[in-house]
Amino acid sequence: MKIKKRDIALIALGIVLVLFLLAAPPESTSRVPYDDIHQEFYDIVAAEGKKAAEKNCETCHNPDGVPFPADHPPKFRCLFCHKMEER
Ligand code: HEC
Ligand code: HEC
């Protein structure tokens, strides 16, 4: 079997991903549901990245909408802690 450049790139990407997940906060943090509400953010993340998607979270996730748990940590970067579902 001949190893192609693309394969090496994929393996490297995989390693980076695993390291990133290991370094991230506890796995138990709930993921962003892949449902009708949140599906569009999966597209935004894919197209424009996490920062672009996160701008929209607090239109619903605020004290008058979908409230946060009382002990919620500082929430400036939602997607740093709340991972997207694997697809
Ligand atoms: C249109 C309103 C709306 C927007 C915008 C929105 N959410 Fe939600 N979110 C909800 C509602 C309603 C629920 C509870 C029902 C559900 O699980 O879908 C929820 C639930 C969640 C949950 C909890 C899932 C669980 O396991 O209980 C997380 C985490 C979450 N959202 C993250 C996000 C993030 C991150 C963003 C921005 C990328 C976002 N949401 C944008 C309405 C919204
Ligand atoms: C520093 C890490 C961190 C950041 C940043 C963060 N969260 Fe959380 N969030 C948590 C933890 C920890 C919990 C409590 C455990 C759980 O339910 O996942 C939580 C809980 C939640 C819940 C309730 C989940 C449930 O199962 O009921 C929602 C909704 C939520 N966060 C949305 C958001 C949104 C929207 C943002 C961005 C505005 C955000 N979070 C930013 C760590 C974070």
PDB file of N, CA, C and O in Angstrom, residues 11-79:
ATOM      1  N   ILE A  11      -4.044  11.729   9.264  1.00  0.00           N
ATOM      2  CA  ILE A  11      -3.538  11.184  10.531  1.00  0.00           C
ATOM      3  C   ILE A  11      -3.093  12.323  11.442  1.00  0.00           C
ATOM      4  O   ILE A  11      -3.420  12.346  12.634  1.00  0.00           O
ATOM      5  N   ALA A  12      -2.387  13.284  10.884  1.00  0.00           N
ATOM      6  CA  ALA A  12      -1.929  14.434  11.666  1.00  0.00           C
ATOM      7  C   ALA A  12      -3.128  15.173  12.253  1.00  0.00           C
ATOM      8  O   ALA A  12      -3.134  15.541  13.431  1.00  0.00           O
ATOM      9  N   LEU A  13      -4.159  15.343  11.438  1.00  0.00           N
ATOM     10  CA  LEU A  13      -5.364  16.017  11.897  1.00  0.00           C
ATOM     11  C   LEU A  13      -6.002  15.237  13.040  1.00  0.00           C
ATOM     12  O   LEU A  13      -6.441  15.812  14.038  1.00  0.00           O
ATOM     13  N   GLY A  14      -6.031  13.921  12.898  1.00  0.00           N
ATOM     14  CA  GLY A  14      -6.592  13.068  13.938  1.00  0.00           C
ATOM     15  C   GLY A  14      -5.852  13.229  15.256  1.00  0.00           C
ATOM     16  O   GLY A  14      -6.478  13.345  16.319  1.00  0.00           O
ATOM     17  N   ILE A  15      -4.534  13.265  15.192  1.00  0.00           N
ATOM     18  CA  ILE A  15      -3.724  13.405  16.407  1.00  0.00           C
ATOM     19  C   ILE A  15      -4.002  14.760  17.068  1.00  0.00           C
ATOM     20  O   ILE A  15      -4.209  14.836  18.283  1.00  0.00           O
ATOM     21  N   VAL A  16      -4.037  15.799  16.265  1.00  0.00           N
ATOM     22  CA  VAL A  16      -4.313  17.138  16.797  1.00  0.00           C
ATOM     23  C   VAL A  16      -5.670  17.155  17.491  1.00  0.00           C
ATOM     24  O   VAL A  16      -5.831  17.701  18.585  1.00  0.00           O
ATOM     25  N   LEU A  17      -6.650  16.505  16.849  1.00  0.00           N
ATOM     26  CA  LEU A  17      -8.006  16.467  17.390  1.00  0.00           C
ATOM     27  C   LEU A  17      -8.036  15.761  18.731  1.00  0.00           C
ATOM     28  O   LEU A  17      -8.658  16.232  19.685  1.00  0.00           O
ATOM     29  N   VAL A  18      -7.366  14.625  18.819  1.00  0.00           N
ATOM     30  CA  VAL A  18      -7.334  13.855  20.070  1.00  0.00           C
ATOM     31  C   VAL A  18      -6.672  14.685  21.174  1.00  0.00           C
ATOM     32  O   VAL A  18      -7.181  14.776  22.292  1.00  0.00           O
ATOM     33  N   LEU A  19      -5.561  15.329  20.846  1.00  0.00           N
ATOM     34  CA  LEU A  19      -4.865  16.154  21.830  1.00  0.00           C
ATOM     35  C   LEU A  19      -5.760  17.294  22.296  1.00  0.00           C
ATOM     36  O   LEU A  19      -5.816  17.615  23.477  1.00  0.00           O
ATOM     37  N   PHE A  20      -6.470  17.880  21.349  1.00  0.00           N
ATOM     38  CA  PHE A  20      -7.360  18.988  21.687  1.00  0.00           C
ATOM     39  C   PHE A  20      -8.443  18.514  22.647  1.00  0.00           C
ATOM     40  O   PHE A  20      -8.742  19.158  23.637  1.00  0.00           O
ATOM     41  N   LEU A  21      -9.021  17.347  22.358  1.00  0.00           N
ATOM     42  CA  LEU A  21     -10.086  16.821  23.211  1.00  0.00           C
ATOM     43  C   LEU A  21      -9.553  16.480  24.600  1.00  0.00           C
ATOM     44  O   LEU A  21     -10.220  16.689  25.604  1.00  0.00           O
ATOM     45  N   LEU A  22      -8.341  15.956  24.667  1.00  0.00           N
ATOM     46  CA  LEU A  22      -7.747  15.601  25.949  1.00  0.00           C
ATOM     47  C   LEU A  22      -7.496  16.843  26.795  1.00  0.00           C
ATOM     48  O   LEU A  22      -7.605  16.809  28.020  1.00  0.00           O
ATOM     49  N   ALA A  23      -7.131  17.942  26.130  1.00  0.00           N
ATOM     50  CA  ALA A  23      -6.798  19.168  26.847  1.00  0.00           C
ATOM     51  C   ALA A  23      -8.051  19.922  27.283  1.00  0.00           C
ATOM     52  O   ALA A  23      -7.990  20.786  28.138  1.00  0.00           O
ATOM     53  N   ALA A  24      -9.185  19.602  26.670  1.00  0.00           N
ATOM     54  CA  ALA A  24     -10.404  20.361  26.909  1.00  0.00           C
ATOM     55  C   ALA A  24     -10.978  20.042  28.292  1.00  0.00           C
ATOM     56  O   ALA A  24     -10.622  19.049  28.900  1.00  0.00           O
ATOM     57  N   PRO A  25     -11.900  20.893  28.770  1.00  0.00           N
ATOM     58  CA  PRO A  25     -12.546  20.658  30.059  1.00  0.00           C
ATOM     59  C   PRO A  25     -13.273  19.315  30.079  1.00  0.00           C
ATOM     60  O   PRO A  25     -13.487  18.725  29.025  1.00  0.00           O
ATOM     61  N   PRO A  26     -13.698  18.869  31.270  1.00  0.00           N
ATOM     62  CA  PRO A  26     -14.265  17.527  31.422  1.00  0.00           C
ATOM     63  C   PRO A  26     -15.273  17.149  30.345  1.00  0.00           C
ATOM     64  O   PRO A  26     -16.107  17.950  29.960  1.00  0.00           O
ATOM     65  N   GLU A  27     -15.201  15.913  29.925  1.00  0.00           N
ATOM     66  CA  GLU A  27     -16.058  15.370  28.878  1.00  0.00           C
ATOM     67  C   GLU A  27     -17.535  15.503  29.208  1.00  0.00           C
ATOM     68  O   GLU A  27     -18.375  15.422  28.333  1.00  0.00           O
ATOM     69  N   SER A  28     -17.841  15.664  30.483  1.00  0.00           N
ATOM     70  CA  SER A  28     -19.234  15.589  30.909  1.00  0.00           C
ATOM     71  C   SER A  28     -20.033  16.820  30.484  1.00  0.00           C
ATOM     72  O   SER A  28     -21.252  16.811  30.553  1.00  0.00           O
ATOM     73  N   THR A  29     -19.364  17.892  30.067  1.00  0.00           N
ATOM     74  CA  THR A  29     -20.101  19.076  29.628  1.00  0.00           C
ATOM     75  C   THR A  29     -21.026  18.708  28.477  1.00  0.00           C
ATOM     76  O   THR A  29     -20.594  18.086  27.522  1.00  0.00           O
ATOM     77  N   SER A  30     -22.282  19.093  28.596  1.00  0.00           N
ATOM     78  CA  SER A  30     -23.271  18.656  27.611  1.00  0.00           C
ATOM     79  C   SER A  30     -22.909  19.184  26.231  1.00  0.00           C
ATOM     80  O   SER A  30     -22.400  20.293  26.086  1.00  0.00           O
ATOM     81  N   ARG A  31     -23.194  18.385  25.247  1.00  0.00           N
ATOM     82  CA  ARG A  31     -22.914  18.775  23.872  1.00  0.00           C
ATOM     83  C   ARG A  31     -24.040  19.627  23.320  1.00  0.00           C
ATOM     84  O   ARG A  31     -25.155  19.618  23.836  1.00  0.00           O
ATOM     85  N   VAL A  32     -23.716  20.365  22.256  1.00  0.00           N
ATOM     86  CA  VAL A  32     -24.749  21.112  21.563  1.00  0.00           C
ATOM     87  C   VAL A  32     -25.622  20.096  20.832  1.00  0.00           C
ATOM     88  O   VAL A  32     -25.112  19.337  20.016  1.00  0.00           O
ATOM     89  N   PRO A  33     -26.916  20.044  21.145  1.00  0.00           N
ATOM     90  CA  PRO A  33     -27.753  19.011  20.510  1.00  0.00           C
ATOM     91  C   PRO A  33     -27.779  19.199  18.994  1.00  0.00           C
ATOM     92  O   PRO A  33     -27.751  20.329  18.514  1.00  0.00           O
ATOM     93  N   TYR A  34     -27.812  18.092  18.291  1.00  0.00           N
ATOM     94  CA  TYR A  34     -27.998  18.186  16.836  1.00  0.00           C
ATOM     95  C   TYR A  34     -29.483  18.020  16.567  1.00  0.00           C
ATOM     96  O   TYR A  34     -29.971  16.956  16.235  1.00  0.00           O
ATOM     97  N   ASP A  35     -30.227  19.110  16.798  1.00  0.00           N
ATOM     98  CA  ASP A  35     -31.680  19.067  16.602  1.00  0.00           C
ATOM     99  C   ASP A  35     -32.077  20.218  15.681  1.00  0.00           C
ATOM    100  O   ASP A  35     -31.214  20.937  15.170  1.00  0.00           O
ATOM    101  N   ASP A  36     -33.380  20.394  15.484  1.00  0.00           N
ATOM    102  CA  ASP A  36     -33.855  21.433  14.569  1.00  0.00           C
ATOM    103  C   ASP A  36     -33.370  22.812  14.981  1.00  0.00           C
ATOM    104  O   ASP A  36     -33.083  23.657  14.148  1.00  0.00           O
ATOM    105  N   ILE A  37     -33.308  23.034  16.312  1.00  0.00           N
ATOM    106  CA  ILE A  37     -32.914  24.352  16.807  1.00  0.00           C
ATOM    107  C   ILE A  37     -31.453  24.629  16.494  1.00  0.00           C
ATOM    108  O   ILE A  37     -31.092  25.710  16.034  1.00  0.00           O
ATOM    109  N   HIS A  38     -30.606  23.644  16.771  1.00  0.00           N
ATOM    110  CA  HIS A  38     -29.170  23.896  16.733  1.00  0.00           C
ATOM    111  C   HIS A  38     -28.504  23.502  15.424  1.00  0.00           C
ATOM    112  O   HIS A  38     -27.333  23.795  15.226  1.00  0.00           O
ATOM    113  N   GLN A  39     -29.259  22.840  14.562  1.00  0.00           N
ATOM    114  CA  GLN A  39     -28.658  22.316  13.341  1.00  0.00           C
ATOM    115  C   GLN A  39     -27.961  23.403  12.522  1.00  0.00           C
ATOM    116  O   GLN A  39     -26.874  23.197  11.985  1.00  0.00           O
ATOM    117  N   GLU A  40     -28.579  24.603  12.453  1.00  0.00           N
ATOM    118  CA  GLU A  40     -28.003  25.650  11.615  1.00  0.00           C
ATOM    119  C   GLU A  40     -26.598  26.043  12.087  1.00  0.00           C
ATOM    120  O   GLU A  40     -25.777  26.471  11.293  1.00  0.00           O
ATOM    121  N   PHE A  41     -26.340  25.866  13.399  1.00  0.00           N
ATOM    122  CA  PHE A  41     -25.032  26.260  13.910  1.00  0.00           C
ATOM    123  C   PHE A  41     -23.946  25.279  13.474  1.00  0.00           C
ATOM    124  O   PHE A  41     -22.784  25.646  13.393  1.00  0.00           O
ATOM    125  N   TYR A  42     -24.355  24.050  13.201  1.00  0.00           N
ATOM    126  CA  TYR A  42     -23.389  23.092  12.666  1.00  0.00           C
ATOM    127  C   TYR A  42     -22.925  23.559  11.290  1.00  0.00           C
ATOM    128  O   TYR A  42     -21.758  23.434  10.943  1.00  0.00           O
ATOM    129  N   ASP A  43     -23.873  24.117  10.534  1.00  0.00           N
ATOM    130  CA  ASP A  43     -23.502  24.629   9.215  1.00  0.00           C
ATOM    131  C   ASP A  43     -22.621  25.869   9.343  1.00  0.00           C
ATOM    132  O   ASP A  43     -21.666  26.040   8.589  1.00  0.00           O
ATOM    133  N   ILE A  44     -22.951  26.744  10.311  1.00  0.00           N
ATOM    134  CA  ILE A  44     -22.155  27.963  10.477  1.00  0.00           C
ATOM    135  C   ILE A  44     -20.733  27.605  10.924  1.00  0.00           C
ATOM    136  O   ILE A  44     -19.767  28.167  10.424  1.00  0.00           O
ATOM    137  N   VAL A  45     -20.623  26.656  11.847  1.00  0.00           N
ATOM    138  CA  VAL A  45     -19.287  26.238  12.294  1.00  0.00           C
ATOM    139  C   VAL A  45     -18.496  25.698  11.118  1.00  0.00           C
ATOM    140  O   VAL A  45     -17.319  26.031  10.927  1.00  0.00           O
ATOM    141  N   ALA A  46     -19.156  24.882  10.311  1.00  0.00           N
ATOM    142  CA  ALA A  46     -18.465  24.282   9.165  1.00  0.00           C
ATOM    143  C   ALA A  46     -18.030  25.360   8.175  1.00  0.00           C
ATOM    144  O   ALA A  46     -16.939  25.295   7.610  1.00  0.00           O
ATOM    145  N   ALA A  47     -18.880  26.372   7.974  1.00  0.00           N
ATOM    146  CA  ALA A  47     -18.607  27.366   6.951  1.00  0.00           C
ATOM    147  C   ALA A  47     -17.726  28.506   7.465  1.00  0.00           C
ATOM    148  O   ALA A  47     -16.820  28.954   6.771  1.00  0.00           O
ATOM    149  N   GLU A  48     -18.000  28.977   8.708  1.00  0.00           N
ATOM    150  CA  GLU A  48     -17.345  30.205   9.158  1.00  0.00           C
ATOM    151  C   GLU A  48     -16.593  30.058  10.470  1.00  0.00           C
ATOM    152  O   GLU A  48     -15.970  31.006  10.931  1.00  0.00           O
ATOM    153  N   GLY A  49     -16.723  28.886  11.107  1.00  0.00           N
ATOM    154  CA  GLY A  49     -15.984  28.662  12.336  1.00  0.00           C
ATOM    155  C   GLY A  49     -16.816  28.899  13.583  1.00  0.00           C
ATOM    156  O   GLY A  49     -17.923  29.411  13.531  1.00  0.00           O
ATOM    157  N   LYS A  50     -16.222  28.501  14.723  1.00  0.00           N
ATOM    158  CA  LYS A  50     -16.961  28.518  15.986  1.00  0.00           C
ATOM    159  C   LYS A  50     -17.321  29.927  16.430  1.00  0.00           C
ATOM    160  O   LYS A  50     -18.407  30.171  16.924  1.00  0.00           O
ATOM    161  N   LYS A  51     -16.382  30.861  16.262  1.00  0.00           N
ATOM    162  CA  LYS A  51     -16.636  32.216  16.757  1.00  0.00           C
ATOM    163  C   LYS A  51     -17.868  32.815  16.106  1.00  0.00           C
ATOM    164  O   LYS A  51     -18.653  33.501  16.762  1.00  0.00           O
ATOM    165  N   ALA A  52     -18.051  32.549  14.823  1.00  0.00           N
ATOM    166  CA  ALA A  52     -19.208  33.079  14.113  1.00  0.00           C
ATOM    167  C   ALA A  52     -20.486  32.457  14.652  1.00  0.00           C
ATOM    168  O   ALA A  52     -21.489  33.143  14.839  1.00  0.00           O
ATOM    169  N   ALA A  53     -20.459  31.165  14.934  1.00  0.00           N
ATOM    170  CA  ALA A  53     -21.657  30.471  15.414  1.00  0.00           C
ATOM    171  C   ALA A  53     -22.041  30.942  16.811  1.00  0.00           C
ATOM    172  O   ALA A  53     -23.216  31.150  17.097  1.00  0.00           O
ATOM    173  N   GLU A  54     -21.050  31.150  17.652  1.00  0.00           N
ATOM    174  CA  GLU A  54     -21.302  31.489  19.053  1.00  0.00           C
ATOM    175  C   GLU A  54     -22.028  32.817  19.233  1.00  0.00           C
ATOM    176  O   GLU A  54     -22.671  33.036  20.254  1.00  0.00           O
ATOM    177  N   LYS A  55     -21.909  33.693  18.264  1.00  0.00           N
ATOM    178  CA  LYS A  55     -22.550  34.999  18.380  1.00  0.00           C
ATOM    179  C   LYS A  55     -24.059  34.859  18.549  1.00  0.00           C
ATOM    180  O   LYS A  55     -24.712  35.746  19.070  1.00  0.00           O
ATOM    181  N   ASN A  56     -24.612  33.724  18.081  1.00  0.00           N
ATOM    182  CA  ASN A  56     -26.063  33.560  18.074  1.00  0.00           C
ATOM    183  C   ASN A  56     -26.617  32.885  19.319  1.00  0.00           C
ATOM    184  O   ASN A  56     -27.817  32.938  19.556  1.00  0.00           O
ATOM    185  N   CYS A  57     -25.770  32.258  20.096  1.00  0.00           N
ATOM    186  CA  CYS A  57     -26.264  31.421  21.195  1.00  0.00           C
ATOM    187  C   CYS A  57     -27.115  32.206  22.173  1.00  0.00           C
ATOM    188  O   CYS A  57     -28.161  31.745  22.606  1.00  0.00           O
ATOM    189  N   GLU A  58     -26.657  33.399  22.506  1.00  0.00           N
ATOM    190  CA  GLU A  58     -27.301  34.110  23.604  1.00  0.00           C
ATOM    191  C   GLU A  58     -28.592  34.812  23.202  1.00  0.00           C
ATOM    192  O   GLU A  58     -29.242  35.425  24.051  1.00  0.00           O
ATOM    193  N   THR A  59     -29.007  34.711  21.949  1.00  0.00           N
ATOM    194  CA  THR A  59     -30.338  35.195  21.609  1.00  0.00           C
ATOM    195  C   THR A  59     -31.389  34.317  22.282  1.00  0.00           C
ATOM    196  O   THR A  59     -32.474  34.793  22.593  1.00  0.00           O
ATOM    197  N   CYS A  60     -31.092  33.051  22.507  1.00  0.00           N
ATOM    198  CA  CYS A  60     -32.030  32.167  23.231  1.00  0.00           C
ATOM    199  C   CYS A  60     -31.519  31.849  24.627  1.00  0.00           C
ATOM    200  O   CYS A  60     -32.301  31.806  25.568  1.00  0.00           O
ATOM    201  N   HIS A  61     -30.213  31.606  24.728  1.00  0.00           N
ATOM    202  CA  HIS A  61     -29.658  31.216  26.023  1.00  0.00           C
ATOM    203  C   HIS A  61     -29.353  32.472  26.823  1.00  0.00           C
ATOM    204  O   HIS A  61     -28.248  33.010  26.772  1.00  0.00           O
ATOM    205  N   ASN A  62     -30.372  32.959  27.487  1.00  0.00           N
ATOM    206  CA  ASN A  62     -30.241  34.121  28.361  1.00  0.00           C
ATOM    207  C   ASN A  62     -31.293  33.967  29.452  1.00  0.00           C
ATOM    208  O   ASN A  62     -32.180  33.115  29.335  1.00  0.00           O
ATOM    209  N   PRO A  63     -31.217  34.769  30.507  1.00  0.00           N
ATOM    210  CA  PRO A  63     -32.106  34.569  31.662  1.00  0.00           C
ATOM    211  C   PRO A  63     -33.591  34.606  31.305  1.00  0.00           C
ATOM    212  O   PRO A  63     -34.403  33.997  31.997  1.00  0.00           O
ATOM    213  N   ASP A  64     -33.976  35.322  30.240  1.00  0.00           N
ATOM    214  CA  ASP A  64     -35.390  35.394  29.878  1.00  0.00           C
ATOM    215  C   ASP A  64     -35.791  34.321  28.873  1.00  0.00           C
ATOM    216  O   ASP A  64     -36.969  34.160  28.558  1.00  0.00           O
ATOM    217  N   GLY A  65     -34.811  33.628  28.318  1.00  0.00           N
ATOM    218  CA  GLY A  65     -35.107  32.600  27.331  1.00  0.00           C
ATOM    219  C   GLY A  65     -34.889  31.224  27.920  1.00  0.00           C
ATOM    220  O   GLY A  65     -35.647  30.785  28.774  1.00  0.00           O
ATOM    221  N   VAL A  66     -33.840  30.545  27.451  1.00  0.00           N
ATOM    222  CA  VAL A  66     -33.444  29.267  28.025  1.00  0.00           C
ATOM    223  C   VAL A  66     -32.379  29.583  29.063  1.00  0.00           C
ATOM    224  O   VAL A  66     -31.252  29.908  28.699  1.00  0.00           O
ATOM    225  N   PRO A  67     -32.745  29.587  30.355  1.00  0.00           N
ATOM    226  CA  PRO A  67     -31.771  30.044  31.355  1.00  0.00           C
ATOM    227  C   PRO A  67     -30.611  29.073  31.532  1.00  0.00           C
ATOM    228  O   PRO A  67     -30.737  27.882  31.242  1.00  0.00           O
ATOM    229  N   PHE A  68     -29.499  29.600  31.979  1.00  0.00           N
ATOM    230  CA  PHE A  68     -28.337  28.772  32.310  1.00  0.00           C
ATOM    231  C   PHE A  68     -28.527  28.196  33.709  1.00  0.00           C
ATOM    232  O   PHE A  68     -29.216  28.797  34.531  1.00  0.00           O
ATOM    233  N   PRO A  69     -27.887  27.060  33.996  1.00  0.00           N
ATOM    234  CA  PRO A  69     -27.892  26.579  35.383  1.00  0.00           C
ATOM    235  C   PRO A  69     -27.249  27.637  36.277  1.00  0.00           C
ATOM    236  O   PRO A  69     -26.391  28.386  35.817  1.00  0.00           O
ATOM    237  N   ALA A  70     -27.676  27.692  37.526  1.00  0.00           N
ATOM    238  CA  ALA A  70     -27.219  28.740  38.437  1.00  0.00           C
ATOM    239  C   ALA A  70     -25.699  28.727  38.585  1.00  0.00           C
ATOM    240  O   ALA A  70     -25.074  29.776  38.717  1.00  0.00           O
ATOM    241  N   ASP A  71     -25.108  27.541  38.530  1.00  0.00           N
ATOM    242  CA  ASP A  71     -23.665  27.450  38.751  1.00  0.00           C
ATOM    243  C   ASP A  71     -22.894  27.424  37.429  1.00  0.00           C
ATOM    244  O   ASP A  71     -21.798  26.897  37.351  1.00  0.00           O
ATOM    245  N   HIS A  72     -23.477  28.006  36.393  1.00  0.00           N
ATOM    246  CA  HIS A  72     -22.809  27.973  35.096  1.00  0.00           C
ATOM    247  C   HIS A  72     -21.511  28.784  35.120  1.00  0.00           C
ATOM    248  O   HIS A  72     -21.500  29.906  35.608  1.00  0.00           O
ATOM    249  N   PRO A  73     -20.419  28.221  34.578  1.00  0.00           N
ATOM    250  CA  PRO A  73     -19.147  28.958  34.552  1.00  0.00           C
ATOM    251  C   PRO A  73     -19.213  30.134  33.575  1.00  0.00           C
ATOM    252  O   PRO A  73     -20.165  30.242  32.810  1.00  0.00           O
ATOM    253  N   PRO A  74     -18.206  31.013  33.593  1.00  0.00           N
ATOM    254  CA  PRO A  74     -18.168  32.140  32.647  1.00  0.00           C
ATOM    255  C   PRO A  74     -18.379  31.632  31.225  1.00  0.00           C
ATOM    256  O   PRO A  74     -17.808  30.619  30.848  1.00  0.00           O
ATOM    257  N   LYS A  75     -19.204  32.348  30.451  1.00  0.00           N
ATOM    258  CA  LYS A  75     -19.666  31.730  29.210  1.00  0.00           C
ATOM    259  C   LYS A  75     -19.311  32.524  27.963  1.00  0.00           C
ATOM    260  O   LYS A  75     -20.105  32.634  27.045  1.00  0.00           O
ATOM    261  N   PHE A  76     -18.105  33.029  27.906  1.00  0.00           N
ATOM    262  CA  PHE A  76     -17.750  33.844  26.744  1.00  0.00           C
ATOM    263  C   PHE A  76     -17.505  33.026  25.480  1.00  0.00           C
ATOM    264  O   PHE A  76     -17.656  33.529  24.391  1.00  0.00           O
ATOM    265  N   ARG A  77     -17.105  31.784  25.613  1.00  0.00           N
ATOM    266  CA  ARG A  77     -16.869  30.971  24.399  1.00  0.00           C
ATOM    267  C   ARG A  77     -17.622  29.649  24.532  1.00  0.00           C
ATOM    268  O   ARG A  77     -17.038  28.632  24.891  1.00  0.00           O
ATOM    269  N   CYS A  78     -18.887  29.656  24.199  1.00  0.00           N
ATOM    270  CA  CYS A  78     -19.740  28.477  24.390  1.00  0.00           C
ATOM    271  C   CYS A  78     -19.113  27.200  23.855  1.00  0.00           C
ATOM    272  O   CYS A  78     -19.085  26.168  24.523  1.00  0.00           O
ATOM    273  N   LEU A  79     -18.628  27.287  22.633  1.00  0.00           N
ATOM    274  CA  LEU A  79     -18.237  26.058  21.943  1.00  0.00           C
ATOM    275  C   LEU A  79     -16.861  25.560  22.368  1.00  0.00           C
ATOM    276  O   LEU A  79     -16.423  24.495  21.946  1.00  0.00           O
TER     277      LEU A  79
END
